[in-house]
GROMACS .gro file of C-alpha atoms in nm:
model
  109
    1UNK     CA    1   0.000   0.000   0.000
    2UNK     CA    2   0.131   0.345  -0.088
    3UNK     CA    3   0.201   0.638   0.138
    4UNK     CA    4  -0.103   0.837   0.029
    5UNK     CA    5  -0.329   0.540   0.099
    6UNK     CA    6  -0.188   0.509   0.450
    7UNK     CA    7  -0.232   0.884   0.491
    8UNK     CA    8  -0.596   0.862   0.384
    9UNK     CA    9  -0.666   0.590   0.640
   10UNK     CA   10  -0.488   0.798   0.904
   11UNK     CA   11  -0.708   1.096   0.825
   12UNK     CA   12  -1.030   0.893   0.843
   13UNK     CA   13  -0.924   0.732   1.173
   14UNK     CA   14  -0.829   1.071   1.321
   15UNK     CA   15  -1.161   1.227   1.216
   16UNK     CA   16  -1.356   0.939   1.371
   17UNK     CA   17  -1.147   0.963   1.687
   18UNK     CA   18  -1.192   1.337   1.718
   19UNK     CA   19  -1.567   1.310   1.662
   20UNK     CA   20  -1.583   1.041   1.930
   21UNK     CA   21  -1.375   1.261   2.160
   22UNK     CA   22  -1.650   1.524   2.149
   23UNK     CA   23  -1.911   1.255   2.218
   24UNK     CA   24  -1.705   1.111   2.507
   25UNK     CA   25  -1.793   1.416   2.720
   26UNK     CA   26  -1.449   1.442   2.877
   27UNK     CA   27  -1.406   1.062   2.882
   28UNK     CA   28  -1.724   1.023   3.086
   29UNK     CA   29  -1.896   0.805   2.819
   30UNK     CA   30  -1.726   0.467   2.782
   31UNK     CA   31  -1.795   0.369   2.420
   32UNK     CA   32  -1.694   0.703   2.263
   33UNK     CA   33  -1.383   0.704   2.487
   34UNK     CA   34  -1.282   0.360   2.354
   35UNK     CA   35  -1.347   0.470   1.996
   36UNK     CA   36  -1.128   0.776   2.059
   37UNK     CA   37  -0.835   0.571   2.192
   38UNK     CA   38  -0.856   0.308   1.917
   39UNK     CA   39  -0.907   0.570   1.645
   40UNK     CA   40  -0.606   0.777   1.747
   41UNK     CA   41  -0.394   0.459   1.775
   42UNK     CA   42  -0.487   0.357   1.423
   43UNK     CA   43  -0.434   0.715   1.297
   44UNK     CA   44  -0.082   0.742   1.440
   45UNK     CA   45   0.018   0.395   1.321
   46UNK     CA   46  -0.105   0.469   0.968
   47UNK     CA   47   0.065   0.810   0.974
   48UNK     CA   48   0.390   0.636   1.070
   49UNK     CA   49   0.350   0.411   0.764
   50UNK     CA   50   0.267   0.708   0.541
   51UNK     CA   51   0.575   0.910   0.631
   52UNK     CA   52   0.799   0.625   0.524
   53UNK     CA   53   0.741   0.745   0.165
   54UNK     CA   54   0.562   1.083   0.194
   55UNK     CA   55   0.769   1.373   0.329
   56UNK     CA   56   0.665   1.433   0.689
   57UNK     CA   57   0.595   1.804   0.640
   58UNK     CA   58   0.364   1.748   0.345
   59UNK     CA   59   0.197   1.448   0.509
   60UNK     CA   60   0.125   1.647   0.821
   61UNK     CA   61   0.000   1.946   0.620
   62UNK     CA   62  -0.241   1.725   0.429
   63UNK     CA   63  -0.346   1.531   0.741
   64UNK     CA   64  -0.416   1.839   0.946
   65UNK     CA   65  -0.576   2.037   0.662
   66UNK     CA   66  -0.813   1.764   0.553
   67UNK     CA   67  -0.882   1.674   0.916
   68UNK     CA   68  -0.973   2.033   1.002
   69UNK     CA   69  -1.213   2.056   0.708
   70UNK     CA   70  -1.381   1.722   0.783
   71UNK     CA   71  -1.409   1.784   1.158
   72UNK     CA   72  -1.557   2.128   1.091
   73UNK     CA   73  -1.815   1.974   0.857
   74UNK     CA   74  -1.903   1.705   1.113
   75UNK     CA   75  -1.926   1.965   1.391
   76UNK     CA   76  -2.166   2.168   1.174
   77UNK     CA   77  -2.387   1.874   1.076
   78UNK     CA   78  -2.377   1.646   1.382
   79UNK     CA   79  -2.308   1.881   1.672
   80UNK     CA   80  -2.495   2.181   1.521
   81UNK     CA   81  -2.199   2.413   1.565
   82UNK     CA   82  -2.222   2.738   1.366
   83UNK     CA   83  -1.944   2.861   1.139
   84UNK     CA   84  -1.913   3.236   1.088
   85UNK     CA   85  -1.798   3.398   0.761
   86UNK     CA   86  -1.437   3.430   0.881
   87UNK     CA   87  -1.437   3.059   0.966
   88UNK     CA   88  -1.571   2.973   0.621
   89UNK     CA   89  -1.300   3.183   0.456
   90UNK     CA   90  -1.035   3.008   0.667
   91UNK     CA   91  -1.171   2.666   0.572
   92UNK     CA   92  -1.171   2.767   0.203
   93UNK     CA   93  -0.804   2.870   0.234
   94UNK     CA   94  -0.719   2.535   0.397
   95UNK     CA   95  -0.892   2.351   0.113
   96UNK     CA   96  -0.702   2.563  -0.138
   97UNK     CA   97  -0.372   2.483   0.034
   98UNK     CA   98  -0.437   2.107   0.031
   99UNK     CA   99  -0.536   2.124  -0.336
  100UNK     CA  100  -0.220   2.314  -0.426
  101UNK     CA  101  -0.010   2.046  -0.252
  102UNK     CA  102  -0.200   1.760  -0.416
  103UNK     CA  103  -0.214   1.907  -0.764
  104UNK     CA  104   0.115   2.088  -0.799
  105UNK     CA  105   0.372   1.953  -0.553
  106UNK     CA  106   0.607   1.695  -0.690
  107UNK     CA  107   0.709   1.605  -0.334
  108UNK     CA  108   0.396   1.396  -0.271
  109UNK     CA  109   0.459   1.160  -0.561
   0.00000   0.00000   0.00000
């Protein structure tokens, strides 16, 4: 499996873990707390596999950027958190940054 595939799995696991972290209510709810611990463990293991072939700086930029966008979308839909115009502009800039890396950087190949 390639580095970008590992990175994709790491992102999904991290987003699931972070969503469960919110639902854990400060680790007061058992099942979401377990999902958080397992999700972060999977995310870090997959990230470790990804950075064997993807430069760590680019991998982390993609991981954090995509994670921020996905978590913000989940927070908006699931947790009914509002996003103000400045937040939307920031999210758009993050998406633009990830797209620039993916489409134009030769370092991710």
